[in-house]
Amino acid sequence: MTDQKAVVVALSGCSSSGKTTLARLLRDIFPNTFILHEDDFYRAEEELPSKNGLLDWDCPQAINIPDMEKALTHIRTSGTFPPFVDSKEDQNSVGACPVSTAKIAALQAKVAAWLRPPSPGHAVFASGLRLCLFDGFLLYCSEMQAAMRLIDVKLFLTVSRARATQRREARDGYVTLEGFWKDPPGYVDAVVWPNYADAHGWLFEGRHVEGPLDRGVLSENGILAQEGDELDVDMEKTLEWAVDTVMAELERRLKQ
Protein backbone atom coordinates (compact mmCIF):
# COMPACT_ATOMS: atom_id res chain seq x y z
CA MET A 1 0.00 0.00 0.00
CA THR A 2 1.19 3.56 -0.71
CA ASP A 3 1.95 6.03 2.07
CA GLN A 4 -1.30 7.94 1.62
CA LYS A 5 -3.01 8.71 4.93
CA ALA A 6 -6.58 7.81 3.98
CA VAL A 7 -8.31 5.47 1.55
CA VAL A 8 -11.27 7.01 -0.26
CA VAL A 9 -14.24 4.67 -0.74
CA ALA A 10 -16.92 6.19 -2.98
CA LEU A 11 -20.59 5.29 -2.69
CA SER A 12 -22.42 6.52 -5.76
CA GLY A 13 -25.73 6.07 -7.53
CA CYS A 14 -28.97 7.89 -8.21
CA SER A 15 -30.38 10.30 -5.65
CA SER A 16 -32.34 8.27 -3.08
CA SER A 17 -30.55 5.00 -3.87
CA GLY A 18 -29.44 4.61 -0.23
CA LYS A 19 -25.93 6.07 -0.40
CA THR A 20 -26.08 8.27 2.68
CA THR A 21 -27.78 5.60 4.77
CA LEU A 22 -25.09 3.12 3.72
CA ALA A 23 -22.29 5.60 4.45
CA ARG A 24 -23.57 6.26 7.97
CA LEU A 25 -23.89 2.55 8.67
CA LEU A 26 -20.37 1.83 7.40
CA ARG A 27 -19.04 4.66 9.57
CA ASP A 28 -20.51 2.86 12.58
CA ILE A 29 -18.90 -0.45 11.58
CA PHE A 30 -15.36 0.47 10.48
CA PRO A 31 -12.83 2.28 12.70
CA ASN A 32 -11.05 5.53 11.86
CA THR A 33 -13.81 6.47 9.43
CA PHE A 34 -15.42 9.74 8.37
CA ILE A 35 -17.79 10.82 5.58
CA LEU A 36 -17.32 13.38 2.81
CA HIS A 37 -20.53 14.37 1.01
CA GLU A 38 -20.57 15.55 -2.60
CA ASP A 39 -23.62 17.63 -1.67
CA ASP A 40 -21.33 19.86 0.41
CA PHE A 41 -19.81 21.10 -2.86
CA TYR A 42 -22.95 22.55 -4.39
CA ARG A 43 -22.54 25.96 -5.94
CA ALA A 44 -24.60 28.87 -4.66
CA GLU A 45 -28.23 28.76 -5.75
CA GLU A 46 -27.84 31.78 -8.04
CA GLU A 47 -25.10 29.92 -9.95
CA LEU A 48 -27.19 26.83 -10.68
CA PRO A 49 -28.33 26.05 -14.22
CA SER A 50 -31.98 25.33 -14.99
CA LYS A 51 -33.70 22.40 -16.70
CA ASN A 52 -37.31 22.33 -17.86
CA GLY A 53 -37.89 25.63 -16.09
CA LEU A 54 -36.60 24.36 -12.73
CA LEU A 55 -33.34 24.86 -10.82
CA ASP A 56 -31.07 21.92 -11.61
CA TRP A 57 -29.30 20.60 -8.51
CA ASP A 58 -28.60 17.25 -10.17
CA CYS A 59 -26.04 17.98 -12.89
CA PRO A 60 -22.23 18.33 -12.94
CA GLN A 61 -22.50 22.10 -13.42
CA ALA A 62 -24.17 22.38 -10.00
CA ILE A 63 -21.05 21.01 -8.27
CA ASN A 64 -17.86 22.95 -7.55
CA ILE A 65 -15.64 20.20 -8.92
CA PRO A 66 -12.27 21.95 -8.32
CA ASP A 67 -13.10 22.39 -4.62
CA MET A 68 -14.18 18.75 -4.42
CA GLU A 69 -10.91 17.58 -5.98
CA LYS A 70 -8.99 19.81 -3.56
CA ALA A 71 -10.81 18.18 -0.64
CA LEU A 72 -10.09 14.66 -1.90
CA THR A 73 -6.40 15.48 -2.32
CA HIS A 74 -6.27 16.87 1.22
CA ILE A 75 -7.91 13.74 2.62
CA ARG A 76 -5.54 11.36 0.84
CA THR A 77 -2.41 13.25 1.89
CA SER A 78 -3.36 14.26 5.45
CA GLY A 79 -5.95 11.68 6.52
CA THR A 80 -8.17 14.41 7.98
CA PHE A 81 -11.47 16.04 7.07
CA PRO A 82 -10.76 19.21 5.06
CA PRO A 83 -10.97 22.25 7.37
CA PHE A 84 -12.16 24.38 4.45
CA VAL A 85 -15.32 22.27 3.90
CA ASP A 86 -18.39 23.48 5.79
CA SER A 87 -20.45 20.30 5.92
CA LYS A 88 -24.22 20.72 6.03
CA GLU A 89 -25.23 17.31 4.69
CA ASP A 90 -25.25 15.57 8.08
CA GLN A 91 -28.08 17.92 9.04
CA ASN A 92 -30.31 16.17 6.50
CA SER A 93 -32.43 13.27 7.74
CA VAL A 94 -32.39 9.92 5.95
CA GLY A 95 -35.29 8.49 7.94
CA ALA A 96 -35.46 5.38 10.11
CA CYS A 97 -32.59 2.91 9.85
CA PRO A 98 -33.65 0.04 7.54
CA VAL A 99 -31.13 -2.42 9.02
CA SER A 100 -31.78 -4.39 12.20
CA THR A 101 -29.64 -3.76 15.26
CA ALA A 102 -28.78 -7.48 15.26
CA LYS A 103 -27.36 -7.28 11.72
CA ILE A 104 -25.37 -4.16 12.54
CA ALA A 105 -23.96 -5.80 15.68
CA ALA A 106 -23.03 -8.94 13.73
CA LEU A 107 -21.16 -6.90 11.11
CA GLN A 108 -19.42 -4.84 13.79
CA ALA A 109 -18.25 -8.10 15.38
CA LYS A 110 -17.09 -9.39 12.00
CA VAL A 111 -14.99 -6.30 11.35
CA ALA A 112 -13.65 -6.30 14.92
CA ALA A 113 -12.43 -9.88 14.44
CA TRP A 114 -10.88 -8.90 11.09
CA LEU A 115 -9.00 -6.10 12.86
CA ARG A 116 -7.40 -8.34 15.48
CA PRO A 117 -3.96 -9.81 14.76
CA PRO A 118 -3.07 -11.89 12.88
CA SER A 119 -6.10 -11.09 10.69
CA PRO A 120 -5.44 -8.88 7.62
CA GLY A 121 -7.39 -5.92 8.96
CA HIS A 122 -4.85 -5.40 11.73
CA ALA A 123 -2.11 -4.77 9.17
CA VAL A 124 -4.36 -2.52 7.08
CA PHE A 125 -4.94 -0.05 9.90
CA ALA A 126 -1.66 -0.57 11.80
CA SER A 127 -0.11 2.59 10.36
CA GLY A 128 -3.02 4.81 11.44
CA LEU A 129 -4.70 4.70 8.05
CA ARG A 130 -8.12 6.35 7.93
CA LEU A 131 -11.14 5.54 5.80
CA CYS A 132 -13.06 8.27 3.98
CA LEU A 133 -16.53 7.32 2.74
CA PHE A 134 -17.31 9.63 -0.19
CA ASP A 135 -21.09 9.85 -0.62
CA GLY A 136 -22.13 11.32 -3.96
CA PHE A 137 -24.91 11.10 -6.52
CA LEU A 138 -22.66 12.03 -9.44
CA LEU A 139 -19.16 10.59 -9.17
CA TYR A 140 -18.81 8.32 -12.20
CA CYS A 141 -19.36 10.50 -15.27
CA SER A 142 -17.15 12.18 -17.86
CA GLU A 143 -17.00 15.49 -15.98
CA MET A 144 -15.65 13.68 -12.91
CA GLN A 145 -12.74 11.86 -14.55
CA ALA A 146 -10.08 13.76 -12.58
CA ALA A 147 -11.95 13.20 -9.32
CA MET A 148 -12.35 9.49 -10.10
CA ARG A 149 -8.55 9.16 -10.10
CA LEU A 150 -8.59 10.33 -6.46
CA ILE A 151 -10.99 7.55 -5.45
CA ASP A 152 -9.50 4.24 -4.32
CA VAL A 153 -12.61 2.04 -4.14
CA LYS A 154 -15.68 2.75 -6.27
CA LEU A 155 -19.03 1.27 -5.20
CA PHE A 156 -22.21 1.77 -7.24
CA LEU A 157 -25.78 1.36 -5.99
CA THR A 158 -28.68 0.78 -8.37
CA VAL A 159 -32.31 1.77 -7.88
CA SER A 160 -35.48 1.67 -9.96
CA ARG A 161 -37.18 4.85 -11.09
CA ALA A 162 -40.23 4.02 -8.99
CA ARG A 163 -38.22 3.47 -5.81
CA ALA A 164 -36.06 6.57 -6.34
CA THR A 165 -39.15 8.69 -6.94
CA GLN A 166 -40.95 7.34 -3.87
CA ARG A 167 -37.95 7.94 -1.60
CA ARG A 168 -37.11 11.38 -2.95
CA GLU A 169 -40.68 12.65 -2.76
CA ALA A 170 -40.95 11.40 0.83
CA ARG A 171 -38.09 13.64 1.96
CA ASP A 172 -38.77 16.85 3.85
CA GLY A 173 -36.10 18.73 1.90
CA TYR A 174 -32.41 19.63 2.05
CA VAL A 175 -30.27 22.05 4.03
CA THR A 176 -28.43 24.33 1.56
CA LEU A 177 -26.01 27.25 1.64
CA GLU A 178 -28.98 29.62 1.44
CA GLY A 179 -31.21 27.79 3.89
CA PHE A 180 -33.51 24.98 2.81
CA TRP A 181 -34.63 23.42 -0.49
CA LYS A 182 -37.82 21.47 -1.05
CA ASP A 183 -38.32 19.75 -4.41
CA PRO A 184 -41.16 21.31 -6.40
CA PRO A 185 -43.83 18.94 -7.77
CA GLY A 186 -42.59 16.81 -10.66
CA TYR A 187 -38.92 17.50 -9.93
CA VAL A 188 -37.83 13.86 -10.12
CA ASP A 189 -39.42 13.31 -13.53
CA ALA A 190 -38.27 16.65 -14.93
CA VAL A 191 -34.73 16.82 -13.54
CA VAL A 192 -33.45 14.05 -11.26
CA TRP A 193 -34.15 10.93 -13.30
CA PRO A 194 -33.28 12.33 -16.77
CA ASN A 195 -29.95 13.61 -15.43
CA TYR A 196 -29.22 10.28 -13.74
CA ALA A 197 -29.93 8.42 -16.98
CA ASP A 198 -27.75 10.78 -19.03
CA ALA A 199 -24.78 10.58 -16.64
CA HIS A 200 -24.92 6.85 -15.87
CA GLY A 201 -26.24 5.22 -19.02
CA TRP A 202 -22.70 4.21 -19.97
CA LEU A 203 -22.64 1.79 -17.01
CA PHE A 204 -25.64 -0.20 -18.30
CA GLU A 205 -26.22 -2.45 -21.27
CA GLY A 206 -27.80 -0.42 -24.05
CA ARG A 207 -27.64 2.68 -21.80
CA HIS A 208 -30.90 1.54 -20.19
CA VAL A 209 -30.53 2.45 -16.50
CA GLU A 210 -33.28 0.07 -15.41
CA GLY A 211 -31.68 -2.83 -17.28
CA PRO A 212 -28.62 -5.00 -16.56
CA LEU A 213 -25.33 -3.36 -15.68
CA ASP A 214 -22.55 -3.63 -18.27
CA ARG A 215 -20.15 -5.75 -16.24
CA GLY A 216 -17.34 -5.27 -18.75
CA VAL A 217 -17.52 -1.49 -18.46
CA LEU A 218 -17.65 -1.70 -14.67
CA SER A 219 -14.57 -3.92 -14.61
CA GLU A 220 -12.62 -1.68 -17.00
CA ASN A 221 -13.27 1.32 -14.76
CA GLY A 222 -12.81 -0.39 -11.39
CA ILE A 223 -16.44 0.16 -10.38
CA LEU A 224 -17.95 -2.46 -8.08
CA ALA A 225 -21.65 -3.34 -7.90
CA GLN A 226 -23.68 -6.16 -6.42
CA GLU A 227 -24.16 -9.29 -8.48
CA GLY A 228 -27.42 -9.94 -10.31
CA ASP A 229 -29.85 -7.68 -12.13
CA GLU A 230 -32.10 -6.69 -9.22
CA LEU A 231 -32.23 -2.91 -8.96
CA ASP A 232 -33.86 -2.48 -5.55
CA VAL A 233 -31.71 -4.54 -3.22
CA ASP A 234 -32.66 -4.28 0.46
CA MET A 235 -30.25 -2.35 2.67
CA GLU A 236 -29.30 -5.29 4.92
CA LYS A 237 -28.02 -7.22 1.91
CA THR A 238 -26.38 -4.09 0.51
CA LEU A 239 -24.64 -3.35 3.80
CA GLU A 240 -23.31 -6.89 4.09
CA TRP A 241 -22.00 -6.70 0.51
CA ALA A 242 -20.39 -3.31 1.15
CA VAL A 243 -18.65 -4.48 4.34
CA ASP A 244 -17.24 -7.58 2.61
CA THR A 245 -16.20 -5.55 -0.43
CA VAL A 246 -14.44 -2.84 1.56
CA MET A 247 -12.53 -5.45 3.60
CA ALA A 248 -11.49 -7.30 0.43
CA GLU A 249 -10.40 -4.11 -1.33
CA LEU A 250 -8.37 -2.93 1.66
CA GLU A 251 -6.65 -6.31 1.82
CA ARG A 252 -5.92 -6.13 -1.90
CA ARG A 253 -4.38 -2.67 -1.53
CA LEU A 254 -2.21 -3.94 1.33
CA LYS A 255 -0.58 -6.39 -1.06
CA GLN A 256 0.22 -3.77 -3.70
mmCIF file of C-alpha atoms in Angstrom:
data_model
loop_
_atom_site.group_PDB
_atom_site.id
_atom_site.type_symbol
_atom_site.label_atom_id
_atom_site.label_comp_id
_atom_site.label_asym_id
_atom_site.label_seq_id
_atom_site.Cartn_x
_atom_site.Cartn_y
_atom_site.Cartn_z
ATOM 1 C CA MET A 1 0.000 0.000 0.000
ATOM 2 C CA THR A 2 1.190 3.564 -0.705
ATOM 3 C CA ASP A 3 1.955 6.026 2.067
ATOM 4 C CA GLN A 4 -1.298 7.944 1.622
ATOM 5 C CA LYS A 5 -3.008 8.712 4.927
ATOM 6 C CA ALA A 6 -6.580 7.806 3.976
ATOM 7 C CA VAL A 7 -8.308 5.474 1.554
ATOM 8 C CA VAL A 8 -11.272 7.014 -0.265
ATOM 9 C CA VAL A 9 -14.243 4.673 -0.739
ATOM 10 C CA ALA A 10 -16.915 6.186 -2.982
ATOM 11 C CA LEU A 11 -20.595 5.294 -2.688
ATOM 12 C CA SER A 12 -22.418 6.524 -5.763
ATOM 13 C CA GLY A 13 -25.733 6.067 -7.532
ATOM 14 C CA CYS A 14 -28.967 7.889 -8.208
ATOM 15 C CA SER A 15 -30.383 10.302 -5.655
ATOM 16 C CA SER A 16 -32.340 8.269 -3.081
ATOM 17 C CA SER A 17 -30.547 4.999 -3.869
ATOM 18 C CA GLY A 18 -29.444 4.613 -0.228
ATOM 19 C CA LYS A 19 -25.926 6.066 -0.397
ATOM 20 C CA THR A 20 -26.076 8.268 2.682
ATOM 21 C CA THR A 21 -27.782 5.598 4.766
ATOM 22 C CA LEU A 22 -25.087 3.121 3.719
ATOM 23 C CA ALA A 23 -22.288 5.600 4.448
ATOM 24 C CA ARG A 24 -23.566 6.263 7.975
ATOM 25 C CA LEU A 25 -23.887 2.545 8.670
ATOM 26 C CA LEU A 26 -20.366 1.830 7.399
ATOM 27 C CA ARG A 27 -19.037 4.659 9.572
ATOM 28 C CA ASP A 28 -20.506 2.858 12.581
ATOM 29 C CA ILE A 29 -18.902 -0.447 11.576
ATOM 30 C CA PHE A 30 -15.365 0.470 10.479
ATOM 31 C CA PRO A 31 -12.834 2.282 12.703
ATOM 32 C CA ASN A 32 -11.050 5.532 11.856
ATOM 33 C CA THR A 33 -13.812 6.469 9.429
ATOM 34 C CA PHE A 34 -15.420 9.744 8.367
ATOM 35 C CA ILE A 35 -17.787 10.819 5.583
ATOM 36 C CA LEU A 36 -17.319 13.377 2.814
ATOM 37 C CA HIS A 37 -20.531 14.375 1.011
ATOM 38 C CA GLU A 38 -20.574 15.552 -2.596
ATOM 39 C CA ASP A 39 -23.623 17.634 -1.666
ATOM 40 C CA ASP A 40 -21.333 19.859 0.409
ATOM 41 C CA PHE A 41 -19.806 21.101 -2.860
ATOM 42 C CA TYR A 42 -22.951 22.549 -4.387
ATOM 43 C CA ARG A 43 -22.535 25.965 -5.940
ATOM 44 C CA ALA A 44 -24.601 28.872 -4.662
ATOM 45 C CA GLU A 45 -28.231 28.762 -5.747
ATOM 46 C CA GLU A 46 -27.841 31.777 -8.042
ATOM 47 C CA GLU A 47 -25.097 29.924 -9.948
ATOM 48 C CA LEU A 48 -27.186 26.829 -10.677
ATOM 49 C CA PRO A 49 -28.333 26.054 -14.223
ATOM 50 C CA SER A 50 -31.977 25.334 -14.992
ATOM 51 C CA LYS A 51 -33.700 22.402 -16.696
ATOM 52 C CA ASN A 52 -37.306 22.328 -17.856
ATOM 53 C CA GLY A 53 -37.894 25.631 -16.087
ATOM 54 C CA LEU A 54 -36.595 24.361 -12.729
ATOM 55 C CA LEU A 55 -33.337 24.861 -10.825
ATOM 56 C CA ASP A 56 -31.066 21.921 -11.611
ATOM 57 C CA TRP A 57 -29.298 20.603 -8.510
ATOM 58 C CA ASP A 58 -28.601 17.248 -10.165
ATOM 59 C CA CYS A 59 -26.039 17.978 -12.891
ATOM 60 C CA PRO A 60 -22.226 18.331 -12.938
ATOM 61 C CA GLN A 61 -22.499 22.102 -13.422
ATOM 62 C CA ALA A 62 -24.169 22.377 -9.998
ATOM 63 C CA ILE A 63 -21.046 21.013 -8.273
ATOM 64 C CA ASN A 64 -17.859 22.951 -7.548
ATOM 65 C CA ILE A 65 -15.641 20.198 -8.925
ATOM 66 C CA PRO A 66 -12.266 21.950 -8.321
ATOM 67 C CA ASP A 67 -13.099 22.392 -4.622
ATOM 68 C CA MET A 68 -14.185 18.754 -4.423
ATOM 69 C CA GLU A 69 -10.909 17.582 -5.976
ATOM 70 C CA LYS A 70 -8.990 19.814 -3.555
ATOM 71 C CA ALA A 71 -10.814 18.175 -0.639
ATOM 72 C CA LEU A 72 -10.086 14.660 -1.897
ATOM 73 C CA THR A 73 -6.395 15.483 -2.322
ATOM 74 C CA HIS A 74 -6.266 16.870 1.223
ATOM 75 C CA ILE A 75 -7.910 13.737 2.619
ATOM 76 C CA ARG A 76 -5.540 11.360 0.837
ATOM 77 C CA THR A 77 -2.409 13.249 1.895
ATOM 78 C CA SER A 78 -3.360 14.264 5.452
ATOM 79 C CA GLY A 79 -5.954 11.682 6.517
ATOM 80 C CA THR A 80 -8.167 14.409 7.985
ATOM 81 C CA PHE A 81 -11.467 16.037 7.071
ATOM 82 C CA PRO A 82 -10.762 19.215 5.059
ATOM 83 C CA PRO A 83 -10.967 22.250 7.371
ATOM 84 C CA PHE A 84 -12.158 24.380 4.448
ATOM 85 C CA VAL A 85 -15.318 22.269 3.896
ATOM 86 C CA ASP A 86 -18.390 23.484 5.787
ATOM 87 C CA SER A 87 -20.453 20.299 5.923
ATOM 88 C CA LYS A 88 -24.217 20.720 6.032
ATOM 89 C CA GLU A 89 -25.227 17.314 4.690
ATOM 90 C CA ASP A 90 -25.245 15.571 8.077
ATOM 91 C CA GLN A 91 -28.077 17.920 9.038
ATOM 92 C CA ASN A 92 -30.311 16.170 6.501
ATOM 93 C CA SER A 93 -32.430 13.275 7.740
ATOM 94 C CA VAL A 94 -32.391 9.921 5.946
ATOM 95 C CA GLY A 95 -35.290 8.486 7.938
ATOM 96 C CA ALA A 96 -35.461 5.384 10.105
ATOM 97 C CA CYS A 97 -32.595 2.906 9.850
ATOM 98 C CA PRO A 98 -33.651 0.041 7.541
ATOM 99 C CA VAL A 99 -31.132 -2.424 9.018
ATOM 100 C CA SER A 100 -31.784 -4.388 12.204
ATOM 101 C CA THR A 101 -29.640 -3.765 15.264
ATOM 102 C CA ALA A 102 -28.776 -7.479 15.259
ATOM 103 C CA LYS A 103 -27.357 -7.276 11.720
ATOM 104 C CA ILE A 104 -25.365 -4.156 12.539
ATOM 105 C CA ALA A 105 -23.962 -5.801 15.680
ATOM 106 C CA ALA A 106 -23.033 -8.936 13.726
ATOM 107 C CA LEU A 107 -21.163 -6.904 11.115
ATOM 108 C CA GLN A 108 -19.418 -4.844 13.793
ATOM 109 C CA ALA A 109 -18.245 -8.099 15.383
ATOM 110 C CA LYS A 110 -17.090 -9.393 11.998
ATOM 111 C CA VAL A 111 -14.993 -6.296 11.353
ATOM 112 C CA ALA A 112 -13.653 -6.295 14.922
ATOM 113 C CA ALA A 113 -12.435 -9.880 14.438
ATOM 114 C CA TRP A 114 -10.877 -8.899 11.089
ATOM 115 C CA LEU A 115 -8.997 -6.102 12.857
ATOM 116 C CA ARG A 116 -7.399 -8.339 15.476
ATOM 117 C CA PRO A 117 -3.956 -9.815 14.757
ATOM 118 C CA PRO A 118 -3.070 -11.889 12.883
ATOM 119 C CA SER A 119 -6.097 -11.092 10.688
ATOM 120 C CA PRO A 120 -5.435 -8.882 7.618
ATOM 121 C CA GLY A 121 -7.390 -5.920 8.959
ATOM 122 C CA HIS A 122 -4.853 -5.402 11.725
ATOM 123 C CA ALA A 123 -2.114 -4.772 9.173
ATOM 124 C CA VAL A 124 -4.363 -2.522 7.075
ATOM 125 C CA PHE A 125 -4.941 -0.049 9.900
ATOM 126 C CA ALA A 126 -1.665 -0.568 11.796
ATOM 127 C CA SER A 127 -0.106 2.593 10.358
ATOM 128 C CA GLY A 128 -3.015 4.808 11.443
ATOM 129 C CA LEU A 129 -4.705 4.700 8.050
ATOM 130 C CA ARG A 130 -8.123 6.346 7.929
ATOM 131 C CA LEU A 131 -11.144 5.541 5.796
ATOM 132 C CA CYS A 132 -13.064 8.269 3.979
ATOM 133 C CA LEU A 133 -16.529 7.324 2.737
ATOM 134 C CA PHE A 134 -17.313 9.629 -0.188
ATOM 135 C CA ASP A 135 -21.091 9.854 -0.619
ATOM 136 C CA GLY A 136 -22.126 11.318 -3.964
ATOM 137 C CA PHE A 137 -24.914 11.095 -6.523
ATOM 138 C CA LEU A 138 -22.661 12.030 -9.439
ATOM 139 C CA LEU A 139 -19.158 10.586 -9.167
ATOM 140 C CA TYR A 140 -18.805 8.317 -12.203
ATOM 141 C CA CYS A 141 -19.362 10.501 -15.265
ATOM 142 C CA SER A 142 -17.153 12.181 -17.865
ATOM 143 C CA GLU A 143 -17.003 15.492 -15.983
ATOM 144 C CA MET A 144 -15.647 13.681 -12.909
ATOM 145 C CA GLN A 145 -12.738 11.862 -14.554
ATOM 146 C CA ALA A 146 -10.079 13.760 -12.580
ATOM 147 C CA ALA A 147 -11.952 13.195 -9.323
ATOM 148 C CA MET A 148 -12.346 9.486 -10.098
ATOM 149 C CA ARG A 149 -8.553 9.164 -10.098
ATOM 150 C CA LEU A 150 -8.588 10.333 -6.464
ATOM 151 C CA ILE A 151 -10.993 7.550 -5.454
ATOM 152 C CA ASP A 152 -9.499 4.243 -4.320
ATOM 153 C CA VAL A 153 -12.612 2.040 -4.138
ATOM 154 C CA LYS A 154 -15.682 2.755 -6.274
ATOM 155 C CA LEU A 155 -19.032 1.267 -5.204
ATOM 156 C CA PHE A 156 -22.209 1.771 -7.242
ATOM 157 C CA LEU A 157 -25.776 1.365 -5.991
ATOM 158 C CA THR A 158 -28.683 0.778 -8.370
ATOM 159 C CA VAL A 159 -32.311 1.772 -7.883
ATOM 160 C CA SER A 160 -35.480 1.671 -9.956
ATOM 161 C CA ARG A 161 -37.181 4.850 -11.086
ATOM 162 C CA ALA A 162 -40.233 4.015 -8.994
ATOM 163 C CA ARG A 163 -38.218 3.474 -5.809
ATOM 164 C CA ALA A 164 -36.063 6.567 -6.339
ATOM 165 C CA THR A 165 -39.155 8.689 -6.935
ATOM 166 C CA GLN A 166 -40.951 7.343 -3.872
ATOM 167 C CA ARG A 167 -37.950 7.942 -1.605
ATOM 168 C CA ARG A 168 -37.106 11.383 -2.950
ATOM 169 C CA GLU A 169 -40.683 12.647 -2.760
ATOM 170 C CA ALA A 170 -40.954 11.401 0.834
ATOM 171 C CA ARG A 171 -38.092 13.643 1.957
ATOM 172 C CA ASP A 172 -38.765 16.847 3.850
ATOM 173 C CA GLY A 173 -36.103 18.732 1.901
ATOM 174 C CA TYR A 174 -32.411 19.628 2.051
ATOM 175 C CA VAL A 175 -30.267 22.051 4.034
ATOM 176 C CA THR A 176 -28.435 24.328 1.558
ATOM 177 C CA LEU A 177 -26.013 27.251 1.639
ATOM 178 C CA GLU A 178 -28.976 29.625 1.435
ATOM 179 C CA GLY A 179 -31.209 27.792 3.889
ATOM 180 C CA PHE A 180 -33.514 24.979 2.808
ATOM 181 C CA TRP A 181 -34.627 23.416 -0.490
ATOM 182 C CA LYS A 182 -37.823 21.468 -1.053
ATOM 183 C CA ASP A 183 -38.324 19.745 -4.410
ATOM 184 C CA PRO A 184 -41.165 21.310 -6.399
ATOM 185 C CA PRO A 185 -43.832 18.941 -7.774
ATOM 186 C CA GLY A 186 -42.587 16.808 -10.659
ATOM 187 C CA TYR A 187 -38.919 17.500 -9.935
ATOM 188 C CA VAL A 188 -37.825 13.859 -10.122
ATOM 189 C CA ASP A 189 -39.416 13.308 -13.534
ATOM 190 C CA ALA A 190 -38.272 16.653 -14.929
ATOM 191 C CA VAL A 191 -34.730 16.819 -13.542
ATOM 192 C CA VAL A 192 -33.453 14.046 -11.263
ATOM 193 C CA TRP A 193 -34.152 10.931 -13.303
ATOM 194 C CA PRO A 194 -33.275 12.328 -16.773
ATOM 195 C CA ASN A 195 -29.951 13.605 -15.426
ATOM 196 C CA TYR A 196 -29.217 10.279 -13.736
ATOM 197 C CA ALA A 197 -29.925 8.417 -16.977
ATOM 198 C CA ASP A 198 -27.750 10.784 -19.028
ATOM 199 C CA ALA A 199 -24.784 10.575 -16.645
ATOM 200 C CA HIS A 200 -24.921 6.848 -15.871
ATOM 201 C CA GLY A 201 -26.243 5.224 -19.021
ATOM 202 C CA TRP A 202 -22.696 4.212 -19.970
ATOM 203 C CA LEU A 203 -22.643 1.792 -17.006
ATOM 204 C CA PHE A 204 -25.636 -0.199 -18.302
ATOM 205 C CA GLU A 205 -26.223 -2.453 -21.271
ATOM 206 C CA GLY A 206 -27.799 -0.420 -24.049
ATOM 207 C CA ARG A 207 -27.637 2.684 -21.801
ATOM 208 C CA HIS A 208 -30.898 1.541 -20.185
ATOM 209 C CA VAL A 209 -30.534 2.454 -16.505
ATOM 210 C CA GLU A 210 -33.279 0.068 -15.406
ATOM 211 C CA GLY A 211 -31.684 -2.827 -17.277
ATOM 212 C CA PRO A 212 -28.616 -4.996 -16.562
ATOM 213 C CA LEU A 213 -25.327 -3.357 -15.685
ATOM 214 C CA ASP A 214 -22.555 -3.626 -18.269
ATOM 215 C CA ARG A 215 -20.153 -5.750 -16.239
ATOM 216 C CA GLY A 216 -17.343 -5.268 -18.752
ATOM 217 C CA VAL A 217 -17.521 -1.490 -18.463
ATOM 218 C CA LEU A 218 -17.650 -1.699 -14.672
ATOM 219 C CA SER A 219 -14.566 -3.922 -14.612
ATOM 220 C CA GLU A 220 -12.618 -1.679 -17.001
ATOM 221 C CA ASN A 221 -13.269 1.316 -14.761
ATOM 222 C CA GLY A 222 -12.810 -0.388 -11.393
ATOM 223 C CA ILE A 223 -16.436 0.158 -10.381
ATOM 224 C CA LEU A 224 -17.952 -2.459 -8.081
ATOM 225 C CA ALA A 225 -21.655 -3.337 -7.897
ATOM 226 C CA GLN A 226 -23.681 -6.161 -6.417
ATOM 227 C CA GLU A 227 -24.162 -9.294 -8.484
ATOM 228 C CA GLY A 228 -27.422 -9.940 -10.306
ATOM 229 C CA ASP A 229 -29.852 -7.679 -12.127
ATOM 230 C CA GLU A 230 -32.104 -6.695 -9.217
ATOM 231 C CA LEU A 231 -32.230 -2.914 -8.957
ATOM 232 C CA ASP A 232 -33.865 -2.480 -5.554
ATOM 233 C CA VAL A 233 -31.711 -4.545 -3.217
ATOM 234 C CA ASP A 234 -32.658 -4.280 0.458
ATOM 235 C CA MET A 235 -30.253 -2.351 2.673
ATOM 236 C CA GLU A 236 -29.303 -5.289 4.920
ATOM 237 C CA LYS A 237 -28.015 -7.218 1.910
ATOM 238 C CA THR A 238 -26.385 -4.088 0.506
ATOM 239 C CA LEU A 239 -24.645 -3.351 3.805
ATOM 240 C CA GLU A 240 -23.314 -6.890 4.085
ATOM 241 C CA TRP A 241 -21.996 -6.705 0.512
ATOM 242 C CA ALA A 242 -20.386 -3.314 1.152
ATOM 243 C CA VAL A 243 -18.650 -4.484 4.337
ATOM 244 C CA ASP A 244 -17.241 -7.577 2.615
ATOM 245 C CA THR A 245 -16.196 -5.548 -0.435
ATOM 246 C CA VAL A 246 -14.439 -2.845 1.560
ATOM 247 C CA MET A 247 -12.532 -5.447 3.596
ATOM 248 C CA ALA A 248 -11.493 -7.302 0.428
ATOM 249 C CA GLU A 249 -10.396 -4.112 -1.329
ATOM 250 C CA LEU A 250 -8.374 -2.926 1.663
ATOM 251 C CA GLU A 251 -6.649 -6.312 1.821
ATOM 252 C CA ARG A 252 -5.919 -6.131 -1.904
ATOM 253 C CA ARG A 253 -4.382 -2.673 -1.530
ATOM 254 C CA LEU A 254 -2.213 -3.939 1.332
ATOM 255 C CA LYS A 255 -0.577 -6.392 -1.064
ATOM 256 C CA GLN A 256 0.224 -3.775 -3.701
#
